[in-house]
XYZ file of C-alpha atoms in Angstrom:
391
model
C 135.263 145.673 -73.166
C 134.919 147.842 -76.297
C 131.073 147.719 -76.540
C 130.430 148.905 -72.994
C 133.156 151.708 -73.309
C 131.286 152.978 -76.355
C 128.004 152.780 -74.492
C 129.242 154.701 -71.393
C 130.960 157.299 -73.578
C 127.854 157.940 -75.696
C 125.725 158.193 -72.608
C 128.101 160.885 -71.422
C 127.392 162.896 -74.506
C 130.446 162.034 -76.515
C 130.371 161.408 -80.361
C 131.560 157.776 -80.734
C 132.431 155.386 -83.460
C 132.879 151.694 -82.457
C 134.863 149.633 -85.002
C 135.140 145.876 -84.625
C 135.203 142.530 -86.447
C 131.835 140.684 -86.274
C 131.768 137.048 -85.142
C 132.643 134.734 -88.069
C 129.907 132.309 -89.328
C 132.586 129.632 -89.721
C 135.731 129.800 -87.531
C 137.542 127.254 -89.677
C 137.396 129.623 -92.572
C 137.929 132.908 -90.799
C 141.393 134.561 -91.080
C 141.602 137.592 -88.836
C 140.578 138.575 -85.339
C 138.542 136.598 -82.891
C 136.819 137.717 -79.727
C 136.468 136.077 -76.337
C 132.803 137.229 -76.478
C 131.977 134.649 -79.204
C 130.366 132.546 -76.514
C 126.939 131.855 -74.990
C 127.639 131.519 -71.226
C 130.000 133.014 -68.623
C 129.871 132.863 -64.872
C 128.773 135.870 -62.745
C 129.243 135.745 -59.084
C 129.154 138.680 -56.703
C 131.610 138.265 -53.744
C 135.337 138.232 -54.308
C 138.281 138.025 -51.961
C 139.232 141.666 -52.878
C 136.430 144.291 -52.200
C 137.201 146.254 -55.387
C 136.602 143.133 -57.461
C 133.235 142.762 -55.657
C 132.570 146.325 -56.699
C 133.438 145.644 -60.299
C 130.764 142.904 -60.350
C 128.136 145.034 -58.594
C 128.525 147.878 -61.145
C 128.442 145.473 -64.079
C 125.238 143.853 -62.839
C 123.701 147.310 -62.458
C 124.544 148.068 -66.067
C 122.961 144.781 -67.190
C 119.851 145.797 -65.254
C 119.773 149.026 -67.138
C 120.089 147.344 -70.502
C 117.339 144.836 -69.720
C 115.010 147.644 -68.343
C 115.482 149.555 -71.546
C 114.397 146.551 -73.626
C 117.276 144.239 -74.127
C 116.630 140.504 -74.245
C 117.505 138.852 -70.873
C 121.182 138.765 -70.354
C 121.693 137.377 -66.934
C 120.220 133.994 -65.895
C 120.004 134.015 -62.054
C 120.667 130.513 -60.808
C 122.890 131.273 -57.848
C 126.538 130.369 -57.147
C 128.319 127.519 -55.326
C 131.906 128.064 -54.331
C 133.791 125.078 -52.959
C 137.577 124.560 -52.080
C 139.848 121.858 -51.021
C 141.711 122.561 -47.636
C 144.290 125.291 -48.262
C 142.985 126.220 -51.686
C 140.253 128.741 -50.856
C 142.357 131.760 -52.200
C 140.937 134.093 -49.507
C 137.215 133.259 -50.205
C 136.740 131.082 -46.985
C 135.288 131.483 -44.544
C 132.717 133.898 -45.934
C 131.659 136.894 -43.715
C 128.648 135.834 -41.453
C 126.917 139.204 -42.225
C 127.423 139.129 -45.964
C 123.909 139.173 -47.585
C 122.785 136.086 -49.473
C 125.756 133.926 -48.387
C 125.370 130.535 -46.671
C 128.391 128.770 -45.482
C 128.518 125.011 -45.990
C 130.654 122.419 -44.219
C 131.570 119.028 -45.825
C 128.304 117.305 -44.592
C 126.191 120.185 -45.599
C 127.772 120.292 -49.153
C 127.187 116.625 -49.590
C 123.578 116.890 -48.500
C 122.572 119.917 -50.532
C 124.439 118.798 -53.723
C 123.942 115.002 -53.832
C 124.968 114.917 -57.452
C 128.537 116.077 -56.648
C 131.256 113.880 -55.221
C 133.588 116.193 -53.288
C 136.865 115.183 -51.902
C 137.347 114.828 -48.068
C 137.453 118.202 -46.144
C 135.981 120.324 -48.888
C 133.983 123.291 -47.642
C 132.306 126.173 -49.347
C 129.294 128.415 -49.514
C 126.305 129.356 -51.697
C 125.464 132.786 -52.990
C 121.922 133.860 -53.921
C 120.903 135.442 -57.203
C 121.550 137.649 -59.009
C 124.647 135.413 -59.302
C 124.324 133.107 -62.326
C 125.479 133.074 -65.883
C 125.385 135.493 -68.757
C 125.686 135.520 -72.529
C 128.700 137.411 -73.848
C 127.172 137.584 -77.202
C 123.997 139.003 -75.641
C 125.851 141.585 -73.520
C 127.886 142.817 -76.483
C 124.830 142.939 -78.756
C 122.744 144.744 -76.082
C 125.485 147.400 -75.452
C 125.928 148.163 -79.078
C 122.120 148.231 -79.856
C 121.668 150.552 -76.913
C 124.650 152.723 -77.891
C 123.339 153.212 -81.283
C 120.137 154.762 -79.898
C 122.597 157.227 -78.278
C 124.133 157.993 -81.631
C 127.063 155.645 -81.759
C 128.182 154.606 -85.279
C 128.900 150.874 -85.230
C 131.272 149.867 -88.036
C 131.869 146.208 -88.921
C 135.477 146.431 -90.038
C 139.093 145.846 -88.717
C 141.356 148.688 -87.790
C 144.703 148.220 -89.475
C 146.649 151.142 -88.293
C 146.407 154.143 -85.817
C 148.376 157.299 -86.511
C 148.669 159.403 -83.315
C 149.084 162.985 -84.221
C 149.469 166.121 -82.211
C 145.802 167.029 -81.783
C 143.932 163.839 -82.989
C 144.204 160.182 -84.129
C 143.553 158.734 -87.555
C 142.480 155.183 -87.940
C 142.683 153.161 -91.213
C 140.543 150.174 -91.754
C 140.831 146.845 -93.682
C 138.064 148.148 -95.962
C 139.922 151.220 -96.828
C 137.914 153.665 -94.584
C 139.601 156.418 -92.497
C 138.389 157.881 -89.194
C 139.636 160.913 -87.439
C 138.991 161.317 -83.706
C 140.309 163.264 -80.791
C 140.933 160.094 -78.830
C 140.846 156.341 -79.356
C 140.385 153.444 -77.066
C 142.011 150.001 -77.758
C 140.029 146.982 -76.544
C 141.925 144.392 -78.624
C 142.196 141.471 -76.068
C 144.445 138.604 -77.033
C 145.397 140.291 -80.317
C 146.729 143.562 -78.702
C 150.291 142.673 -79.280
C 149.734 141.374 -82.832
C 149.060 144.867 -84.086
C 151.216 147.936 -84.697
C 148.886 150.044 -82.566
C 150.802 150.024 -79.255
C 153.685 152.306 -78.515
C 155.244 149.393 -76.788
C 154.118 145.744 -76.448
C 152.167 145.166 -73.275
C 153.072 142.459 -70.675
C 150.490 139.933 -71.448
C 150.215 136.095 -71.255
C 147.680 134.574 -73.622
C 146.603 131.252 -72.175
C 144.920 128.653 -74.264
C 141.605 127.769 -72.661
C 139.472 124.677 -73.499
C 136.014 124.097 -72.083
C 134.487 120.590 -72.164
C 130.875 120.632 -73.182
C 128.927 117.672 -71.801
C 125.815 117.112 -73.872
C 122.949 115.636 -71.926
C 119.235 115.135 -71.510
C 117.801 116.853 -68.428
C 114.956 114.313 -68.277
C 117.611 111.673 -67.615
C 119.476 113.988 -65.248
C 116.653 115.836 -63.240
C 118.917 116.642 -60.264
C 120.672 119.211 -62.488
C 117.568 121.232 -63.262
C 118.354 123.562 -60.377
C 122.111 123.541 -60.425
C 123.867 126.861 -59.643
C 127.033 128.072 -61.334
C 130.043 126.374 -59.656
C 133.630 127.124 -58.821
C 135.779 124.406 -57.273
C 139.287 125.297 -56.229
C 141.369 122.142 -56.013
C 144.529 120.510 -57.264
C 143.658 117.220 -59.021
C 145.946 114.887 -60.889
C 144.489 115.877 -64.137
C 142.895 119.365 -63.619
C 142.737 122.310 -61.321
C 140.425 125.169 -60.519
C 137.203 123.935 -61.982
C 134.474 126.311 -63.110
C 131.077 125.123 -64.426
C 127.930 126.546 -66.089
C 124.772 124.369 -65.432
C 122.999 122.784 -68.242
C 121.449 125.240 -70.759
C 120.313 125.251 -74.417
C 123.046 126.451 -76.684
C 122.481 128.271 -80.033
C 122.924 124.873 -81.837
C 119.888 123.535 -79.947
C 121.864 121.184 -77.757
C 121.576 121.098 -73.971
C 125.033 121.056 -72.499
C 126.992 121.724 -69.283
C 130.199 123.671 -69.549
C 133.110 122.322 -67.563
C 136.225 124.366 -67.635
C 139.546 123.982 -65.658
C 143.258 124.411 -65.860
C 144.905 121.426 -67.457
C 148.274 120.117 -68.305
C 147.512 120.675 -71.954
C 147.268 124.497 -71.495
C 149.952 126.674 -73.061
C 150.940 130.252 -73.534
C 150.381 131.448 -77.091
C 152.648 133.844 -78.919
C 151.322 136.461 -81.309
C 151.715 134.216 -84.333
C 149.718 131.361 -82.886
C 146.600 133.081 -81.287
C 144.646 133.066 -84.552
C 145.652 129.603 -85.374
C 144.450 128.316 -81.905
C 141.063 129.954 -82.292
C 140.570 128.633 -85.750
C 141.860 125.113 -85.543
C 143.720 124.377 -82.300
C 143.706 120.868 -80.905
C 141.139 121.313 -78.244
C 140.160 117.627 -78.438
C 143.440 116.742 -76.815
C 142.223 117.869 -73.422
C 138.943 115.918 -73.617
C 140.047 112.568 -72.064
C 141.513 114.307 -68.946
C 138.611 116.659 -68.433
C 136.074 113.819 -69.077
C 137.735 111.721 -66.406
C 137.751 114.744 -63.965
C 134.070 115.349 -64.745
C 133.050 111.764 -64.169
C 134.749 111.705 -60.867
C 132.855 114.818 -59.757
C 129.599 113.878 -61.293
C 129.500 110.024 -61.021
C 125.797 109.687 -61.617
C 125.382 112.103 -64.498
C 124.580 110.573 -67.883
C 126.423 112.369 -70.853
C 125.539 111.504 -74.469
C 128.363 113.373 -76.242
C 131.543 115.377 -75.309
C 132.693 118.446 -77.162
C 135.771 120.732 -76.764
C 135.517 124.538 -77.375
C 138.463 126.891 -77.539
C 139.043 130.378 -76.045
C 142.039 132.498 -74.884
C 142.408 134.052 -71.516
C 144.492 137.242 -71.632
C 146.334 137.662 -68.294
C 148.160 140.674 -66.896
C 150.825 140.563 -64.124
C 148.566 142.013 -61.496
C 145.509 139.987 -62.419
C 143.398 142.951 -63.391
C 142.518 144.606 -66.656
C 144.720 147.303 -68.040
C 142.668 150.465 -68.020
C 145.247 153.061 -68.722
C 146.622 155.877 -70.892
C 148.960 154.747 -73.640
C 149.649 158.195 -75.252
C 148.594 161.184 -73.157
C 145.412 162.754 -74.346
C 145.081 160.577 -77.419
C 145.295 156.759 -76.927
C 143.848 154.633 -74.102
C 143.298 150.881 -73.405
C 140.986 148.441 -71.944
C 142.934 145.151 -72.254
C 143.495 141.857 -70.238
C 140.290 140.416 -68.802
C 142.100 137.671 -66.856
C 139.004 135.587 -67.316
C 136.597 138.154 -65.854
C 136.109 140.531 -68.916
C 132.527 139.354 -69.631
C 131.034 139.672 -66.061
C 133.060 142.955 -65.518
C 132.600 144.425 -68.846
C 130.188 147.133 -67.819
C 132.304 148.353 -65.026
C 135.547 148.258 -67.170
C 133.707 150.310 -69.857
C 132.699 152.920 -67.372
C 136.159 153.362 -66.027
C 137.646 153.446 -69.518
C 135.165 155.943 -70.965
C 135.612 158.289 -68.168
C 139.473 158.100 -68.443
C 139.430 158.571 -72.182
C 136.967 161.565 -72.119
C 138.556 163.386 -69.235
C 142.146 162.231 -69.295
C 141.762 161.662 -65.541
C 140.996 158.803 -63.180
C 138.021 160.118 -61.336
C 136.947 156.931 -59.503
C 137.193 157.146 -55.680
C 136.592 153.511 -54.983
C 138.652 151.624 -57.442
C 142.356 152.595 -57.312
C 144.029 153.629 -60.605
C 147.177 151.684 -59.532
C 145.274 148.496 -59.757
C 144.868 148.940 -63.498
C 148.207 150.444 -64.711
C 149.473 149.020 -67.912
C 152.801 147.169 -67.809
C 155.121 146.666 -70.735
C 156.873 143.466 -71.925
C 160.292 145.225 -71.873
C 159.950 145.998 -68.053
C 160.477 143.499 -65.133
C 157.092 142.116 -63.972
C 156.017 140.150 -60.914
C 153.236 137.880 -62.065
C 150.651 137.264 -59.330
C 148.212 135.180 -61.585
C 148.563 131.393 -61.494
C 151.038 129.809 -63.901
C 150.490 126.891 -66.089
C 150.142 123.504 -64.440
C 153.380 121.573 -64.315
């Protein structure tokens, strides 16, 4: 969220310094902050049950188009989207509007006929969504925003902020390397590590959920039916997993062709501030592989997989299920925190709203309500609308 905020602010004419820790070369030896953007693939689909969430995606895709037009390497791979849901689990997504562009509703027989490599449970229905839905590179989008921002004068500093002193007419930031920066205003985009710092006036209401994705390594020549697979979300309650999401086979930076298979599992947990870094560095992500592998094989009975790998991440949840985009100290300190699993695909839209708020101290958007993004604090009563851990 920080990189697009800097990008939007600079394009508005502001003088901006963006400070952040680079991705470590070896996570097992890294002691410090990690980022959810240390990844090569995230889903991007357009239509959501709530219209303002659909608007978020549309704005973010428009920003990606701008970056690519201005010379960034391709960020979005447009393969389309398949949504499927077991009866009673559609979460407001079914049936899709008949007049929604690019949407094709699919009954059980149509799903089975169009996606022969998938073994759906009885009664499952869904729809397909045309491109530009697909998958994006979080690394790519962060790098593109920062590179473009630098052409607009942004100073990018590879360092870790250790303290923020909010004064009457400015803020002062001290970094791990001993540098000091003074600014009229500061934005915190500190993700799962937000409550591990001393930056916040009060701890925010956040749930940091451990997330493990199963990476199925395969050979496309042996699985030719997957060559044109769309991104995929499958809402269901299974004995082992729930709420599956998938990225089709792609070549990852290590040169391996893999499918990403994510889901809620019985191994998931909420992480406290002391355990977030440990989870990223050496958490037991292999514990979930047997359950996820079993669920994968039930869904893809004919797919040949050569190796299985588990990769770790953290989803930072907020009670209302949307990112906090809010004022922490009036006129001085602001935040963009809590992606709820959508921060990559919504990053451009989040950055635009955050930059405007920080530069003007006002919420000027007429489509997306400010109340949807108010910060909530851990010492206040909350009503959590996001899904809890599996029992």
